[in-house]
Amino acid sequence: MQDSDTRKKPDQPSAQPASRPRRSDATRAAILAAARERFAADGYERATIRAIAKDAGIDPSMVMRYYGSKEGLFAAAADIDLNLPAPMELRIQPAEHADPARTADVGRFLVSHFLDRWEQDEVLTALLRVGATNPAGAERMQQILKDQIGPVAARVCPDPADAPRRAALVASQVLGMALARFVLRFPLAVEMSKEEIVDWLAPTVQRYLTAPEP
Amino acid sequence: MQDSDTRKKPDQPSAQPASRPRRSDATRAAILAAARERFAADGYERATIRAIAKDAGIDPSMVMRYYGSKEGLFAAAADIDLNLPAPMELRIQPAEHADPARTADVGRFLVSHFLDRWEQDEVLTALLRVGATNPAGAERMQQILKDQIGPVAARVCPDPADAPRRAALVASQVLGMALARFVLRFPLAVEMSKEEIVDWLAPTVQRYLTAPEP
DNA sequence: TATTGTTGCCAACAAGCGTTGACCAACAGG
DNA sequence: CCTGTTGGTCAACGCTTGTTGGCAACAATA
């Protein structure tokens, strides 16, 4: 899902789903990488197509040809997969027993996973920065919450009916920490070790997901 | 602190600290109000001086005359007072007894107060939006955290030495919820009632502030 | 080899931005 | 009354932005 392209001119209207490699694939990838870096560092407006093109070592007009517009470029760059485990896998860990505390430590796992994910892929910071000022970015985040975090919550929380609310609570804590650490760069949020953060946030997330009531 | 001006031409170099009212005070206030609205709605880059001036019903050049530059305007508009109670007042509530759980419900009070504050004053949303893309905005937020939340944490948490860390944790949860509810406008974060949010977040904040260890 | 599509650069466009300085109207103090 | 200060508009500046079309070089196909 990550490197999907917005390819034009579908040669065979109903042919193979993955189009064969092109000579320009390296350039496309360079543009995408530069775009992620710039969006992460500067946000949507200040990440100019000219700057991105310069980073990628090509002409600005190429960006337009391959991605149509700045919005198209962002859409391609912000195609994110959180790599969350399929919900079923979560139940396996603590063997197979009844309702209370279905998964021993979803909270711990999730917080740790998110921190790793954020540190290794700047596109998450990019999406967070852009989402704060750009409607399309905010919508994309909302979609990720719904499609990728929601299902996990649905499997783990007591009443699947209010899984969305649980997911939103989890998102508020995780995004808040990401904001403080990777976007605003509060010194104290930056200096804390990953383990320390996990120790503090895991019980919170665990409670948001599994507590029967506040 | 809220409506501080960047007044030029100090007539008497060492005269009264508060200058007398001017004929243009209404215009200044209109500009500031429009600026807060635009910054909150659009972020720093897309909130143009021209648009702000139009909202205020005056010429763009007036903004420059009264606030020097766009940065100056933002600095004036983002002069924020969280209205947190002086730390001493917090200790009074549960009478006067020893260490464990100094204040019965700081968490509940803080979450409720922040939600109120955010709802009634759009400048908080403005600062959050701008802080995500603008270094000056991020620095301002950091300063508010240090000067206004830090002291509260220092009085309430077990070891005043790591009050800053406690404050950062609290900020991560509170800012995260503000981000989800007021900036990204996740439907489920918007639909939840204020009481519901307080019920969920209060224990978290309480723990971040008063728990002896994670 | 001739033709056709792909890859890339260059120069330019129109629009929008923050910012500036000239200029006029209204008021204030003597 | 005049005179200087203040409040405000207007038109323009220099610059950057996203975006476009033309044109040369290369690769692939026939």
XYZ file of C-alpha atoms (C1' of nucleotides) in Angstrom:
488
model
C 0.000 0.000 0.000
C 2.900 2.229 0.757
C 4.340 2.926 -2.647
C 1.185 2.981 -4.690
C 1.368 5.166 -7.743
C -1.179 7.266 -9.491
C -0.395 5.920 -12.915
C -2.027 7.399 -15.915
C -2.977 5.955 -19.253
C -4.025 2.425 -18.341
C -2.632 0.672 -21.385
C -4.769 -2.409 -21.142
C -8.056 -1.354 -19.585
C -8.557 -4.629 -17.755
C -5.112 -6.173 -17.682
C -2.779 -7.046 -14.810
C -3.347 -5.150 -11.530
C 0.337 -4.249 -11.092
C 1.783 -2.377 -14.059
C 5.256 -3.323 -15.196
C 8.268 -1.260 -14.193
C 9.070 1.935 -16.014
C 12.297 3.698 -16.660
C 11.141 6.558 -14.437
C 10.396 4.490 -11.347
C 13.581 5.656 -9.641
C 12.596 9.258 -10.195
C 9.093 8.645 -8.927
C 10.483 7.077 -5.772
C 12.946 9.920 -5.265
C 10.121 12.440 -5.541
C 8.026 10.513 -3.048
C 10.877 10.231 -0.562
C 11.705 13.910 -0.814
C 8.038 14.796 -0.481
C 7.658 12.759 2.715
C 10.707 14.425 4.181
C 9.561 17.913 3.317
C 5.969 17.400 4.396
C 7.207 15.993 7.695
C 9.573 18.881 8.292
C 7.522 21.813 7.029
C 3.856 20.890 6.750
C 1.757 21.195 3.619
C 1.999 24.848 2.663
C 5.686 25.407 3.306
C 6.731 22.191 1.595
C 6.909 23.661 -1.899
C 6.994 21.599 -5.032
C 10.126 23.438 -6.051
C 11.922 22.449 -2.862
C 10.798 18.846 -3.153
C 11.961 18.699 -6.757
C 15.308 20.162 -5.802
C 15.755 17.529 -3.081
C 14.901 14.842 -5.581
C 17.313 16.351 -8.092
C 14.820 16.903 -10.871
C 12.659 19.611 -12.376
C 9.466 20.782 -10.643
C 7.448 20.051 -13.741
C 8.214 16.363 -13.331
C 6.330 16.323 -10.072
C 3.299 17.629 -11.862
C 3.574 15.109 -14.634
C 3.856 12.117 -12.321
C 1.462 13.148 -9.569
C -0.860 15.587 -11.267
C -0.904 18.262 -8.593
C 0.422 19.063 -5.174
C -2.627 17.462 -3.608
C -2.057 14.357 -5.674
C 1.532 14.228 -4.518
C 0.490 14.452 -0.909
C -2.136 11.780 -1.351
C 0.479 9.467 -2.819
C 3.027 10.305 -0.130
C 0.578 9.835 2.730
C -0.555 6.357 1.821
C 0.042 4.850 5.233
C -0.091 1.364 6.645
C 0.292 1.236 10.415
C 1.276 -2.440 10.196
C -1.034 -3.336 13.044
C -1.430 -7.082 13.470
C -4.591 -8.607 12.151
C -7.062 -8.448 15.056
C -7.269 -12.211 15.314
C -3.609 -12.532 16.162
C -4.178 -10.428 19.232
C -6.363 -13.017 20.889
C -3.905 -15.817 20.509
C -1.186 -14.507 22.772
C -2.686 -15.292 26.188
C -4.058 -18.636 25.079
C -7.826 -18.897 24.914
C -9.958 -17.928 27.863
C -13.061 -15.925 28.572
C -14.037 -12.266 28.695
C -12.197 -10.369 31.436
C -8.965 -8.819 30.157
C -9.014 -10.571 26.843
C -5.517 -9.671 25.876
C -3.105 -9.284 28.735
C -1.229 -6.316 27.409
C -2.679 -4.782 24.272
C -1.929 -1.388 25.710
C 1.737 -2.066 26.128
C 2.003 -3.605 22.696
C 0.193 -0.762 20.971
C 2.119 2.079 22.575
C 5.429 0.384 21.868
C 4.426 -0.365 18.320
C 3.288 3.176 17.609
C 6.480 4.690 18.979
C 8.569 2.394 16.812
C 6.453 3.119 13.825
C 6.714 6.861 14.301
C 10.445 6.779 14.745
C 11.171 4.742 11.671
C 8.824 6.384 9.196
C 8.692 10.134 8.874
C 5.524 10.005 6.849
C 3.596 9.647 10.100
C 4.989 12.936 11.338
C 4.195 14.379 7.945
C 0.578 13.326 8.175
C 0.267 14.690 11.689
C 1.706 18.051 10.676
C -0.359 18.320 7.544
C -3.539 17.119 9.243
C -3.374 20.050 11.616
C -3.809 22.606 8.832
C -5.101 20.738 5.819
C -8.622 19.291 5.594
C -7.515 16.479 3.292
C -4.838 15.511 5.770
C -7.298 15.467 8.641
C -9.677 13.309 6.645
C -6.913 10.857 5.867
C -6.076 10.541 9.553
C -9.687 9.936 10.380
C -9.820 7.202 7.799
C -6.735 5.507 9.207
C -8.223 5.645 12.688
C -11.390 4.037 11.451
C -9.871 1.387 9.197
C -6.797 0.375 11.145
C -7.242 1.176 14.838
C -10.984 0.627 15.014
C -10.843 -3.090 14.174
C -8.253 -3.720 16.866
C -10.430 -1.979 19.411
C -13.450 -3.935 18.263
C -11.771 -7.218 19.064
C -10.367 -6.209 22.402
C -12.940 -4.028 24.114
C -15.835 -5.429 26.174
C -18.668 -4.182 23.978
C -17.733 -4.068 20.285
C -20.510 -1.544 19.795
C -18.532 1.276 21.348
C -15.233 0.251 19.819
C -15.077 3.504 17.854
C -15.184 5.522 21.056
C -12.426 3.398 22.572
C -10.369 3.842 19.419
C -10.836 7.601 19.553
C -9.658 7.705 23.155
C -6.590 5.659 22.304
C -5.895 7.925 19.339
C -6.124 10.997 21.549
C -3.382 9.700 23.844
C -1.131 8.261 21.170
C -1.439 11.237 18.836
C -0.924 13.592 21.750
C 2.367 11.958 22.642
C 3.428 11.908 18.996
C 2.574 15.590 18.769
C 4.597 16.481 21.844
C 7.577 14.298 20.935
C 7.867 14.432 17.155
C 6.101 17.606 16.071
C 6.282 20.186 18.846
C 9.460 18.592 20.189
C 8.857 19.436 23.826
C 12.285 18.827 25.364
C 10.933 16.601 28.108
C 8.848 14.530 25.746
C 11.890 14.105 23.542
C 14.286 13.208 26.337
C 12.130 10.502 27.867
C 13.213 7.049 26.797
C 10.917 4.872 24.784
C 10.605 2.429 27.688
C 9.659 5.204 30.071
C 6.922 6.428 27.781
C 5.601 2.926 27.306
C 5.508 2.399 31.072
C 3.410 5.516 31.539
C 1.110 5.302 28.530
C 0.466 1.567 28.380
C -1.896 1.462 31.382
C -3.808 4.398 29.934
C -4.326 2.755 26.572
C -5.070 -0.555 28.226
C -7.795 1.081 30.294
C -9.276 2.964 27.327
C -9.569 -0.309 25.467
C -10.590 -2.835 28.083
C -12.131 -1.065 31.088
C -15.878 -1.828 31.316
C -16.533 1.832 32.218
C -14.522 4.982 32.955
C -1.909 39.485 29.484
C -4.430 38.716 26.828
C -4.764 41.987 24.952
C -1.207 43.258 25.212
C -0.238 45.612 22.426
C 3.017 46.215 20.670
C 2.792 49.955 20.883
C 5.352 52.095 19.188
C 6.737 55.529 19.854
C 6.991 55.541 23.639
C 6.161 59.224 24.142
C 7.559 59.489 27.634
C 10.464 57.054 27.804
C 9.836 56.174 31.440
C 6.233 57.198 32.050
C 3.171 55.209 33.084
C 3.252 51.452 32.356
C -0.223 51.339 30.800
C -0.701 53.824 27.978
C -3.974 55.700 27.778
C -6.659 54.630 25.336
C -6.365 55.586 21.722
C -8.929 56.274 19.089
C -7.763 53.191 17.194
C -8.255 50.696 19.998
C -11.439 49.382 18.461
C -9.645 48.691 15.203
C -6.760 47.020 17.000
C -9.173 44.758 18.826
C -11.038 43.941 15.621
C -7.801 42.947 13.934
C -6.812 40.765 16.856
C -10.200 39.056 16.947
C -10.170 38.404 13.222
C -6.615 37.141 13.425
C -7.472 34.651 16.159
C -10.406 33.387 14.139
C -8.387 32.968 10.967
C -5.373 31.414 12.639
C -7.654 28.963 14.406
C -9.489 28.053 11.221
C -6.638 27.990 8.719
C -3.270 27.823 10.461
C -0.430 30.252 9.994
C 0.296 30.175 6.269
C -3.261 30.119 4.959
C -4.441 32.820 7.314
C -3.425 35.719 5.083
C -3.107 39.280 6.277
C -5.422 40.300 3.490
C -8.138 37.939 4.684
C -7.741 39.019 8.290
C -7.955 42.677 7.290
C -11.048 41.992 5.248
C -12.696 40.274 8.235
C -11.812 43.252 10.405
C -13.187 45.624 7.800
C -9.994 47.603 7.258
C -7.024 47.815 4.931
C -4.197 45.244 5.084
C -1.668 47.989 5.605
C -3.240 48.807 8.973
C -2.276 45.384 10.237
C 1.310 46.119 9.358
C 1.215 49.494 11.028
C -0.217 48.215 14.288
C 1.567 44.899 14.578
C 4.697 45.358 12.487
C 4.588 42.074 10.610
C 2.630 38.869 10.311
C 4.810 37.276 12.955
C 4.160 40.207 15.257
C 0.453 39.848 14.712
C 0.555 36.191 15.601
C 2.628 36.877 18.683
C 0.059 39.420 19.827
C -2.864 37.139 19.001
C -1.359 34.102 20.737
C -0.742 35.757 24.064
C -2.480 33.116 26.144
C -3.406 32.782 29.769
C -4.741 29.355 30.679
C -6.342 30.812 33.823
C -5.070 27.973 35.938
C -5.557 28.559 39.640
C -2.512 29.628 41.585
C -0.910 26.373 42.768
C -1.524 27.231 46.424
C -5.269 27.200 45.956
C -5.074 23.603 44.896
C -3.901 22.437 48.273
C -6.682 24.084 50.188
C -9.554 22.022 48.826
C -9.050 18.788 50.777
C -8.142 20.572 53.981
C -4.598 20.110 55.193
C -3.135 16.643 55.502
C 0.000 14.775 54.538
C 1.510 13.455 51.348
C -0.583 10.681 49.791
C -2.981 12.004 47.194
C -2.527 15.630 48.023
C -5.405 16.933 46.045
C -8.321 14.607 45.765
C -9.163 15.317 42.163
C -6.700 17.530 40.371
C -7.102 15.363 37.307
C -10.816 15.873 37.108
C -10.492 19.591 37.663
C -7.771 20.044 35.061
C -9.440 18.091 32.280
C -12.714 19.880 32.846
C -11.008 23.244 32.974
C -9.049 22.656 29.781
C -12.127 21.550 27.859
C -13.993 24.653 28.976
C -11.072 26.850 28.123
C -10.711 25.355 24.671
C -14.368 25.685 23.905
C -14.670 29.300 24.889
C -11.477 30.663 23.353
C -10.544 29.823 19.806
C -7.036 31.159 20.273
C -6.126 27.846 21.865
C -7.125 26.021 18.723
C -5.199 28.619 16.765
C -2.039 28.012 18.746
C -2.380 24.265 18.381
C -2.828 24.522 14.624
C 0.000 26.981 14.163
C 2.327 25.137 16.524
C 2.151 22.084 14.294
C 3.803 23.864 11.367
C 5.411 26.996 12.751
C 8.502 26.915 14.974
C 7.512 30.096 16.777
C 4.133 28.594 17.573
C 5.710 25.412 18.905
C 8.042 27.441 21.089
C 5.151 29.412 22.474
C 3.337 26.234 23.416
C 6.401 24.914 25.125
C 6.661 28.106 27.116
C 3.042 27.880 28.231
C 3.579 24.293 29.294
C 6.573 25.293 31.348
C 5.189 28.462 32.907
C 1.585 27.521 33.511
C 1.219 23.745 33.746
C 4.603 23.021 35.265
C 3.945 24.894 38.523
C 0.686 23.066 39.063
C 2.439 19.739 38.604
C 5.209 20.804 40.926
C 2.776 21.321 43.777
C 0.775 18.187 43.255
C 3.194 15.448 42.285
C 5.113 13.360 44.815
C 8.603 14.511 43.896
C 8.704 18.118 42.689
C 11.968 17.314 40.919
C 10.265 15.431 38.129
C 7.326 17.780 37.864
C 8.308 18.727 34.290
C 7.982 15.120 33.194
C 4.568 14.860 34.827
C 3.523 18.079 33.132
C 4.680 16.769 29.760
C 2.650 13.595 30.214
C -0.436 15.596 31.128
C 0.119 17.840 28.130
C 0.363 14.842 25.828
C -3.074 13.608 26.876
C -4.791 16.971 27.007
C -3.304 18.234 23.747
C -4.086 14.929 22.097
C -7.744 15.211 22.992
C -7.808 18.845 21.896
C -6.226 17.822 18.619
C -8.765 15.081 17.989
C -11.778 17.172 19.046
C -11.042 20.713 17.945
C -8.460 20.470 15.177
C -8.856 17.161 13.372
C -12.527 16.993 14.349
C -12.719 13.213 14.573
C -16.488 12.627 14.625
C -16.365 10.436 17.711
C -14.181 12.846 19.630
C -16.586 15.633 18.715
C -19.738 13.739 19.583
C -18.632 12.658 23.032
C -20.050 14.887 25.740
C -17.780 16.938 27.905
C -18.715 14.854 30.965
C -17.912 11.648 29.171
C -14.481 12.889 28.191
C -13.797 14.097 31.715
C -14.785 10.709 33.111
C -12.317 8.958 30.845
C -9.390 11.364 30.940
C -9.495 12.464 34.574
C -8.046 9.219 35.986
C -5.288 9.342 33.393
C -4.252 12.873 34.264
C -4.627 12.140 37.954
C -2.261 9.204 37.616
C 0.279 11.126 35.538
C 0.403 13.771 38.255
C 0.183 11.842 41.494
C 1.207 8.210 40.961
C 4.535 7.473 42.666
C 5.649 5.453 39.631
C 4.173 4.249 36.325
C 15.835 2.691 -40.384
C 11.754 5.259 -39.431
C 8.295 6.101 -36.012
C 6.407 6.604 -31.742
C 6.216 7.129 -26.934
C 8.823 8.297 -22.666
C 11.889 11.225 -19.769
C 13.582 15.357 -18.689
C 14.689 20.554 -18.773
C 13.560 25.298 -19.702
C 10.957 29.412 -19.701
C 7.034 31.403 -18.750
C 2.315 32.303 -17.007
C -1.245 34.143 -13.688
C -2.250 34.541 -9.100
C -1.373 35.391 -4.517
C 1.647 36.732 -0.849
C 3.843 40.198 2.789
C 5.165 44.648 2.790
C 5.900 49.752 1.661
C 5.213 54.636 0.852
C 2.453 58.359 -0.878
C -1.574 60.582 0.071
C -6.038 62.305 2.183
C -9.544 63.143 6.214
C -10.412 63.895 10.763
C -9.272 65.222 15.016
C -6.410 67.747 19.022
C -3.999 71.453 21.246
C -2.342 75.928 21.071
C -7.757 79.754 13.357
C -3.880 77.144 12.110
C -0.760 73.040 12.778
C 0.805 68.695 13.841
C -0.536 64.127 14.882
C -3.332 60.182 14.198
C -6.485 56.827 11.532
C -7.203 55.158 7.294
C -7.193 54.081 1.982
C -4.904 53.200 -2.418
C -1.762 51.540 -5.564
C 2.066 49.379 -6.216
C 6.677 46.812 -5.281
C 9.246 42.407 -5.417
C 8.862 37.776 -4.667
C 7.167 33.057 -4.468
C 3.770 29.865 -5.540
C 1.398 25.979 -8.425
C 0.983 24.988 -12.934
C 1.581 24.728 -18.217
C 3.408 24.004 -22.928
C 7.208 23.569 -25.908
C 11.304 21.233 -27.118
C 15.419 18.173 -27.086
C 17.306 13.632 -26.093
C 16.658 8.973 -25.486
C 14.461 4.187 -25.800
C 11.567 0.951 -27.881
C 8.929 -0.844 -31.411
C 7.969 -1.705 -36.199
